[in-house]
PDB file of C-alpha atoms in Angstrom:
ATOM      1  CA  MET A   1       0.000   0.000   0.000  1.00 50.00           C
ATOM      2  CA  PRO A   2       1.132   3.567  -0.495  1.00 55.00           C
ATOM      3  CA  LYS A   3       1.823   4.412   3.144  1.00 54.00           C
ATOM      4  CA  ARG A   4       4.694   3.533   5.395  1.00 50.00           C
ATOM      5  CA  GLY A   5       3.868   4.630   8.900  1.00 45.00           C
ATOM      6  CA  ASN A   6       2.051   7.927   8.551  1.00 38.00           C
ATOM      7  CA  ARG A   7       3.868   9.249   5.516  1.00 49.00           C
ATOM      8  CA  LEU A   8       3.300   8.551   1.852  1.00 63.00           C
ATOM      9  CA  LEU A   9       5.947   6.692  -0.072  1.00 76.00           C
ATOM     10  CA  SER A  10       7.700   8.813  -2.657  1.00 85.00           C
ATOM     11  CA  LYS A  11       7.564   7.596  -6.252  1.00 82.00           C
ATOM     12  CA  LYS A  12      11.101   6.288  -5.908  1.00 84.00           C
ATOM     13  CA  GLN A  13      10.283   4.387  -2.691  1.00 88.00           C
ATOM     14  CA  PHE A  14       7.080   3.029  -4.237  1.00 85.00           C
ATOM     15  CA  LEU A  15       9.007   1.743  -7.260  1.00 85.00           C
ATOM     16  CA  ILE A  16      11.897   0.299  -5.224  1.00 88.00           C
ATOM     17  CA  THR A  17       9.560  -1.396  -2.723  1.00 89.00           C
ATOM     18  CA  ASN A  18       7.647  -3.112  -5.517  1.00 87.00           C
ATOM     19  CA  LEU A  19      10.798  -3.987  -7.474  1.00 88.00           C
ATOM     20  CA  ILE A  20      12.216  -5.671  -4.372  1.00 91.00           C
ATOM     21  CA  LYS A  21       8.966  -7.631  -3.959  1.00 89.00           C
ATOM     22  CA  GLY A  22       9.211  -8.650  -7.609  1.00 86.00           C
ATOM     23  CA  PHE A  23      12.801  -9.833  -7.357  1.00 87.00           C
ATOM     24  CA  VAL A  24      12.117 -11.691  -4.103  1.00 91.00           C
ATOM     25  CA  TYR A  25       9.165 -13.410  -5.768  1.00 86.00           C
ATOM     26  CA  LEU A  26      11.320 -14.253  -8.820  1.00 85.00           C
ATOM     27  CA  ALA A  27      14.166 -15.529  -6.627  1.00 89.00           C
ATOM     28  CA  VAL A  28      11.775 -17.804  -4.697  1.00 90.00           C
ATOM     29  CA  LEU A  29      10.328 -19.122  -7.955  1.00 85.00           C
ATOM     30  CA  ILE A  30      13.798 -19.817  -9.391  1.00 85.00           C
ATOM     31  CA  ILE A  31      15.015 -21.493  -6.197  1.00 89.00           C
ATOM     32  CA  LEU A  32      11.921 -23.728  -6.130  1.00 86.00           C
ATOM     33  CA  PHE A  33      12.387 -24.527  -9.811  1.00 81.00           C
ATOM     34  CA  LEU A  34      16.062 -25.435  -9.325  1.00 82.00           C
ATOM     35  CA  LEU A  35      15.362 -27.507  -6.188  1.00 84.00           C
ATOM     36  CA  ILE A  36      12.624 -29.443  -7.957  1.00 79.00           C
ATOM     37  CA  LYS A  37      14.922 -30.041 -10.945  1.00 76.00           C
ATOM     38  CA  LYS A  38      17.807 -31.198  -8.753  1.00 77.00           C
ATOM     39  CA  TYR A  39      16.209 -33.158  -5.943  1.00 79.00           C
ATOM     40  CA  PHE A  40      12.998 -34.487  -7.411  1.00 77.00           C
ATOM     41  CA  ARG A  41      14.541 -35.210 -10.786  1.00 70.00           C
ATOM     42  CA  ILE A  42      11.335 -34.253 -12.527  1.00 69.00           C
ATOM     43  CA  ASP A  43      11.776 -34.236 -16.269  1.00 68.00           C
ATOM     44  CA  TYR A  44       9.712 -31.120 -16.865  1.00 64.00           C
ATOM     45  CA  TYR A  45      10.537 -31.355 -20.584  1.00 67.00           C
ATOM     46  CA  SER A  46       8.546 -34.621 -20.791  1.00 71.00           C
ATOM     47  CA  LEU A  47       5.725 -33.079 -18.769  1.00 68.00           C
ATOM     48  CA  LEU A  48       5.522 -30.114 -21.124  1.00 70.00           C
ATOM     49  CA  GLU A  49       6.071 -32.072 -24.345  1.00 71.00           C
ATOM     50  CA  PRO A  50       2.333 -32.560 -25.069  1.00 76.00           C
ATOM     51  CA  THR A  51       1.918 -28.770 -25.099  1.00 75.00           C
ATOM     52  CA  PHE A  52       4.586 -28.334 -27.779  1.00 74.00           C
ATOM     53  CA  GLU A  53       2.111 -29.468 -30.419  1.00 79.00           C
ATOM     54  CA  HIS A  54      -0.597 -27.152 -29.048  1.00 83.00           C
ATOM     55  CA  PRO A  55       0.974 -23.719 -28.586  1.00 87.00           C
ATOM     56  CA  LEU A  56      -2.363 -22.030 -29.299  1.00 90.00           C
ATOM     57  CA  LEU A  57      -3.779 -23.706 -26.192  1.00 90.00           C
ATOM     58  CA  VAL A  58      -0.823 -22.389 -24.182  1.00 90.00           C
ATOM     59  CA  TYR A  59      -1.394 -18.877 -25.532  1.00 93.00           C
ATOM     60  CA  LEU A  60      -5.120 -19.100 -24.866  1.00 92.00           C
ATOM     61  CA  THR A  61      -4.426 -20.151 -21.265  1.00 90.00           C
ATOM     62  CA  PHE A  62      -1.935 -17.312 -20.882  1.00 92.00           C
ATOM     63  CA  SER A  63      -4.372 -14.788 -22.384  1.00 93.00           C
ATOM     64  CA  ILE A  64      -7.134 -15.813 -19.989  1.00 92.00           C
ATOM     65  CA  SER A  65      -4.714 -15.659 -17.060  1.00 90.00           C
ATOM     66  CA  GLU A  66      -3.504 -12.189 -18.013  1.00 92.00           C
ATOM     67  CA  LEU A  67      -7.061 -10.901 -18.398  1.00 89.00           C
ATOM     68  CA  ALA A  68      -7.978 -12.451 -15.038  1.00 84.00           C
ATOM     69  CA  PHE A  69      -5.409 -10.452 -13.010  1.00 79.00           C
ATOM     70  CA  GLY A  70      -2.452 -12.715 -13.857  1.00 80.00           C
ATOM     71  CA  ILE A  71      -3.593 -15.781 -11.940  1.00 84.00           C
ATOM     72  CA  ILE A  72      -0.786 -17.869 -13.503  1.00 86.00           C
ATOM     73  CA  PRO A  73       2.654 -16.240 -13.191  1.00 86.00           C
ATOM     74  CA  PRO A  74       4.137 -15.408 -16.626  1.00 89.00           C
ATOM     75  CA  GLU A  75       7.426 -16.966 -15.525  1.00 86.00           C
ATOM     76  CA  LEU A  76       5.826 -20.429 -15.709  1.00 85.00           C
ATOM     77  CA  PHE A  77       5.175 -19.774 -19.396  1.00 90.00           C
ATOM     78  CA  PHE A  78       8.848 -18.794 -19.773  1.00 90.00           C
ATOM     79  CA  ILE A  79       9.720 -22.284 -18.487  1.00 86.00           C
ATOM     80  CA  TRP A  80       7.469 -23.712 -21.204  1.00 88.00           C
ATOM     81  CA  ALA A  81       9.162 -21.528 -23.845  1.00 90.00           C
ATOM     82  CA  SER A  82      12.603 -22.528 -22.555  1.00 88.00           C
ATOM     83  CA  ALA A  83      11.721 -26.222 -22.844  1.00 84.00           C
ATOM     84  CA  LEU A  84      11.134 -25.712 -26.560  1.00 83.00           C
ATOM     85  CA  GLY A  85      14.899 -25.708 -26.966  1.00 79.00           C
ATOM     86  CA  SER A  86      16.755 -23.051 -28.876  1.00 88.00           C
ATOM     87  CA  VAL A  87      17.371 -19.409 -28.024  1.00 92.00           C
ATOM     88  CA  PRO A  88      15.583 -18.118 -31.178  1.00 93.00           C
ATOM     89  CA  LYS A  89      12.451 -20.133 -30.289  1.00 93.00           C
ATOM     90  CA  TYR A  90      12.629 -18.891 -26.710  1.00 94.00           C
ATOM     91  CA  ILE A  91      12.963 -15.257 -27.798  1.00 95.00           C
ATOM     92  CA  PHE A  92      10.113 -15.682 -30.290  1.00 96.00           C
ATOM     93  CA  HIS A  93       7.735 -17.142 -27.704  1.00 95.00           C
ATOM     94  CA  VAL A  94       8.672 -14.692 -24.942  1.00 96.00           C
ATOM     95  CA  ALA A  95       8.123 -11.835 -27.405  1.00 97.00           C
ATOM     96  CA  LEU A  96       4.669 -13.242 -28.243  1.00 96.00           C
ATOM     97  CA  LEU A  97       3.870 -13.698 -24.546  1.00 96.00           C
ATOM     98  CA  SER A  98       4.845 -10.095 -23.856  1.00 97.00           C
ATOM     99  CA  ILE A  99       2.635  -8.867 -26.715  1.00 97.00           C
ATOM    100  CA  VAL A 100      -0.271 -10.934 -25.358  1.00 96.00           C
ATOM    101  CA  SER A 101       0.291  -9.461 -21.883  1.00 96.00           C
ATOM    102  CA  TYR A 102       0.440  -5.907 -23.221  1.00 97.00           C
ATOM    103  CA  LEU A 103      -2.737  -6.454 -25.260  1.00 96.00           C
ATOM    104  CA  ALA A 104      -4.451  -7.972 -22.201  1.00 95.00           C
ATOM    105  CA  GLY A 105      -3.659  -4.754 -20.354  1.00 95.00           C
ATOM    106  CA  ILE A 106      -5.113  -2.698 -23.190  1.00 96.00           C
ATOM    107  CA  ASN A 107      -8.214  -4.890 -23.180  1.00 95.00           C
ATOM    108  CA  GLY A 108      -8.443  -4.336 -19.433  1.00 93.00           C
ATOM    109  CA  PHE A 109      -8.256  -0.584 -19.995  1.00 95.00           C
ATOM    110  CA  PHE A 110     -11.188  -0.684 -22.442  1.00 94.00           C
ATOM    111  CA  ILE A 111     -13.132  -3.180 -20.325  1.00 93.00           C
ATOM    112  CA  GLY A 112     -12.822  -0.762 -17.404  1.00 92.00           C
ATOM    113  CA  GLY A 113     -14.154   2.061 -19.561  1.00 92.00           C
ATOM    114  CA  VAL A 114     -17.126   0.023 -20.770  1.00 93.00           C
ATOM    115  CA  LEU A 115     -18.063  -1.592 -17.451  1.00 90.00           C
ATOM    116  CA  LYS A 116     -17.323   1.266 -15.028  1.00 91.00           C
ATOM    117  CA  ASP A 117     -20.975   2.140 -14.343  1.00 89.00           C
ATOM    118  CA  THR A 118     -22.280  -1.425 -14.081  1.00 92.00           C
ATOM    119  CA  SER A 119     -23.077  -3.411 -10.962  1.00 92.00           C
ATOM    120  CA  PHE A 120     -20.837  -6.192 -12.333  1.00 90.00           C
ATOM    121  CA  TYR A 121     -17.820  -3.879 -12.268  1.00 89.00           C
ATOM    122  CA  SER A 122     -18.825  -2.634  -8.836  1.00 90.00           C
ATOM    123  CA  LYS A 123     -18.608  -6.208  -7.505  1.00 89.00           C
ATOM    124  CA  ILE A 124     -15.237  -6.825  -9.172  1.00 86.00           C
ATOM    125  CA  GLU A 125     -13.857  -3.567  -7.835  1.00 89.00           C
ATOM    126  CA  LYS A 126     -15.043  -4.251  -4.309  1.00 87.00           C
ATOM    127  CA  ARG A 127     -13.650  -7.773  -4.306  1.00 87.00           C
ATOM    128  CA  PHE A 128     -10.381  -7.420  -6.232  1.00 85.00           C
ATOM    129  CA  LEU A 129      -9.467  -3.831  -7.061  1.00 87.00           C
ATOM    130  CA  SER A 130     -10.429  -1.513  -4.207  1.00 88.00           C
ATOM    131  CA  LYS A 131      -7.043  -1.766  -2.490  1.00 88.00           C
ATOM    132  CA  TYR A 132      -5.327  -0.514  -5.660  1.00 89.00           C
ATOM    133  CA  LYS A 133      -7.482   2.603  -6.117  1.00 89.00           C
ATOM    134  CA  PRO A 134      -5.401   4.690  -3.672  1.00 88.00           C
ATOM    135  CA  LEU A 135      -2.249   3.774  -5.639  1.00 86.00           C
ATOM    136  CA  LEU A 136      -3.781   5.046  -8.831  1.00 88.00           C
ATOM    137  CA  ARG A 137      -4.995   8.236  -7.163  1.00 87.00           C
ATOM    138  CA  LEU A 138      -1.583   8.926  -5.618  1.00 89.00           C
ATOM    139  CA  TYR A 139       0.726   7.880  -8.425  1.00 90.00           C
ATOM    140  CA  GLY A 140      -1.317   8.148 -11.640  1.00 88.00           C
ATOM    141  CA  THR A 141       0.712   7.175 -14.703  1.00 90.00           C
ATOM    142  CA  PHE A 142       3.551   6.041 -12.473  1.00 91.00           C
ATOM    143  CA  ALA A 143       1.249   3.378 -10.949  1.00 92.00           C
ATOM    144  CA  VAL A 144       0.750   1.935 -14.446  1.00 94.00           C
ATOM    145  CA  ILE A 145       4.524   1.818 -15.002  1.00 93.00           C
ATOM    146  CA  VAL A 146       5.127   0.130 -11.642  1.00 92.00           C
ATOM    147  CA  ALA A 147       2.327  -2.393 -12.290  1.00 92.00           C
ATOM    148  CA  ALA A 148       3.851  -3.150 -15.699  1.00 94.00           C
ATOM    149  CA  ILE A 149       7.253  -4.074 -14.225  1.00 92.00           C
ATOM    150  CA  THR A 150       6.451  -5.448 -10.760  1.00 88.00           C
ATOM    151  CA  PRO A 151       4.082  -8.029  -9.234  1.00 84.00           C
ATOM    152  CA  LEU A 152       1.270  -5.478  -8.861  1.00 86.00           C
ATOM    153  CA  PRO A 153      -1.623  -6.851 -10.949  1.00 89.00           C
ATOM    154  CA  PHE A 154      -1.092  -5.199 -14.332  1.00 93.00           C
ATOM    155  CA  SER A 155      -4.494  -6.207 -15.673  1.00 91.00           C
ATOM    156  CA  GLY A 156      -6.286  -5.016 -12.533  1.00 90.00           C
ATOM    157  CA  ILE A 157      -4.525  -1.654 -12.578  1.00 93.00           C
ATOM    158  CA  SER A 158      -5.339  -1.398 -16.298  1.00 94.00           C
ATOM    159  CA  ILE A 159      -9.034  -1.969 -15.620  1.00 92.00           C
ATOM    160  CA  LEU A 160      -8.983   0.673 -12.880  1.00 92.00           C
ATOM    161  CA  VAL A 161      -7.228   3.137 -15.166  1.00 94.00           C
ATOM    162  CA  GLY A 162      -9.898   2.546 -17.809  1.00 93.00           C
ATOM    163  CA  THR A 163     -12.623   3.586 -15.362  1.00 92.00           C
ATOM    164  CA  THR A 164     -11.054   6.972 -14.621  1.00 90.00           C
ATOM    165  CA  GLY A 165     -11.131   8.730 -17.975  1.00 84.00           C
ATOM    166  CA  PHE A 166      -7.335   8.448 -18.097  1.00 87.00           C
ATOM    167  CA  GLY A 167      -5.942   9.300 -21.549  1.00 90.00           C
ATOM    168  CA  TRP A 168      -5.623   6.297 -23.848  1.00 92.00           C
ATOM    169  CA  LYS A 169      -2.274   7.335 -25.355  1.00 94.00           C
ATOM    170  CA  LYS A 170      -0.823   8.119 -21.939  1.00 94.00           C
ATOM    171  CA  TYR A 171      -1.883   4.684 -20.682  1.00 96.00           C
ATOM    172  CA  ALA A 172      -0.604   2.848 -23.792  1.00 96.00           C
ATOM    173  CA  LEU A 173       2.831   4.498 -23.497  1.00 96.00           C
ATOM    174  CA  ALA A 174       3.158   3.778 -19.767  1.00 96.00           C
ATOM    175  CA  ALA A 175       2.057   0.165 -20.336  1.00 96.00           C
ATOM    176  CA  LEU A 176       4.981  -0.354 -22.761  1.00 97.00           C
ATOM    177  CA  PHE A 177       7.116  -0.947 -19.658  1.00 96.00           C
ATOM    178  CA  ARG A 178       5.511  -4.413 -19.634  1.00 96.00           C
ATOM    179  CA  PHE A 179       7.975  -5.375 -22.377  1.00 97.00           C
ATOM    180  CA  LEU A 180      10.894  -4.377 -20.150  1.00 95.00           C
ATOM    181  CA  ARG A 181       9.704  -6.692 -17.391  1.00 94.00           C
ATOM    182  CA  PHE A 182       9.249  -9.611 -19.771  1.00 96.00           C
ATOM    183  CA  ALA A 183      12.683  -9.100 -21.340  1.00 95.00           C
ATOM    184  CA  LEU A 184      14.461  -8.911 -17.991  1.00 93.00           C
ATOM    185  CA  TYR A 185      12.633 -11.829 -16.397  1.00 91.00           C
ATOM    186  CA  ALA A 186      13.035 -13.917 -19.563  1.00 93.00           C
ATOM    187  CA  VAL A 187      16.831 -13.553 -19.466  1.00 93.00           C
ATOM    188  CA  ILE A 188      16.904 -14.498 -15.783  1.00 90.00           C
ATOM    189  CA  MET A 189      14.613 -17.508 -16.303  1.00 88.00           C
ATOM    190  CA  TRP A 190      16.640 -18.735 -19.304  1.00 90.00           C
ATOM    191  CA  GLU A 191      19.869 -18.543 -17.301  1.00 88.00           C
ATOM    192  CA  ALA A 192      18.266 -20.319 -14.334  1.00 84.00           C
ATOM    193  CA  ASP A 193      16.998 -23.102 -16.579  1.00 79.00           C
ATOM    194  CA  HIS A 194      20.419 -23.626 -18.138  1.00 76.00           C
ATOM    195  CA  ILE A 195      22.593 -23.712 -15.013  1.00 73.00           C
TER     196      ILE A 195
END
């Protein structure tokens, strides 16, 4: 949340706090992944092999997840892309995943604009989004940037932004930071998978 004690976090503190949370989350995920690989000797390649022939199903699952507040971490899809083998394939699939994520955010923005006055949206906001409203009020565009590169729910923030009358171009530019997150995390996940 935006407060520490009784004072508001500055933009820099807000960004750093959420970046640290993101890297801690990523570190935990990588450590779990490496421990499972080493000690449980699970051949995740064999587990994922059936999906290699059905990439559209993988992308559909990812799209639904990204629209539904990122219920499946994107990094798990990086593991799938890494299991496909070569660096060019990995880069291709991570690039597609990042485009899907960015477009899911844009869809969220428009969904927020369309649904903002409905009772359906009111229920979603109360249940999932109300705690993020103060962030948007305090940080505006910067909240979109931070959500794009940290574990804050990018889709949820995008929906909220869409309900506010926020400028479309301003949102779309800030949301481009999503590509930065995917590029950085993809490099880290590739290296972790090939230790």
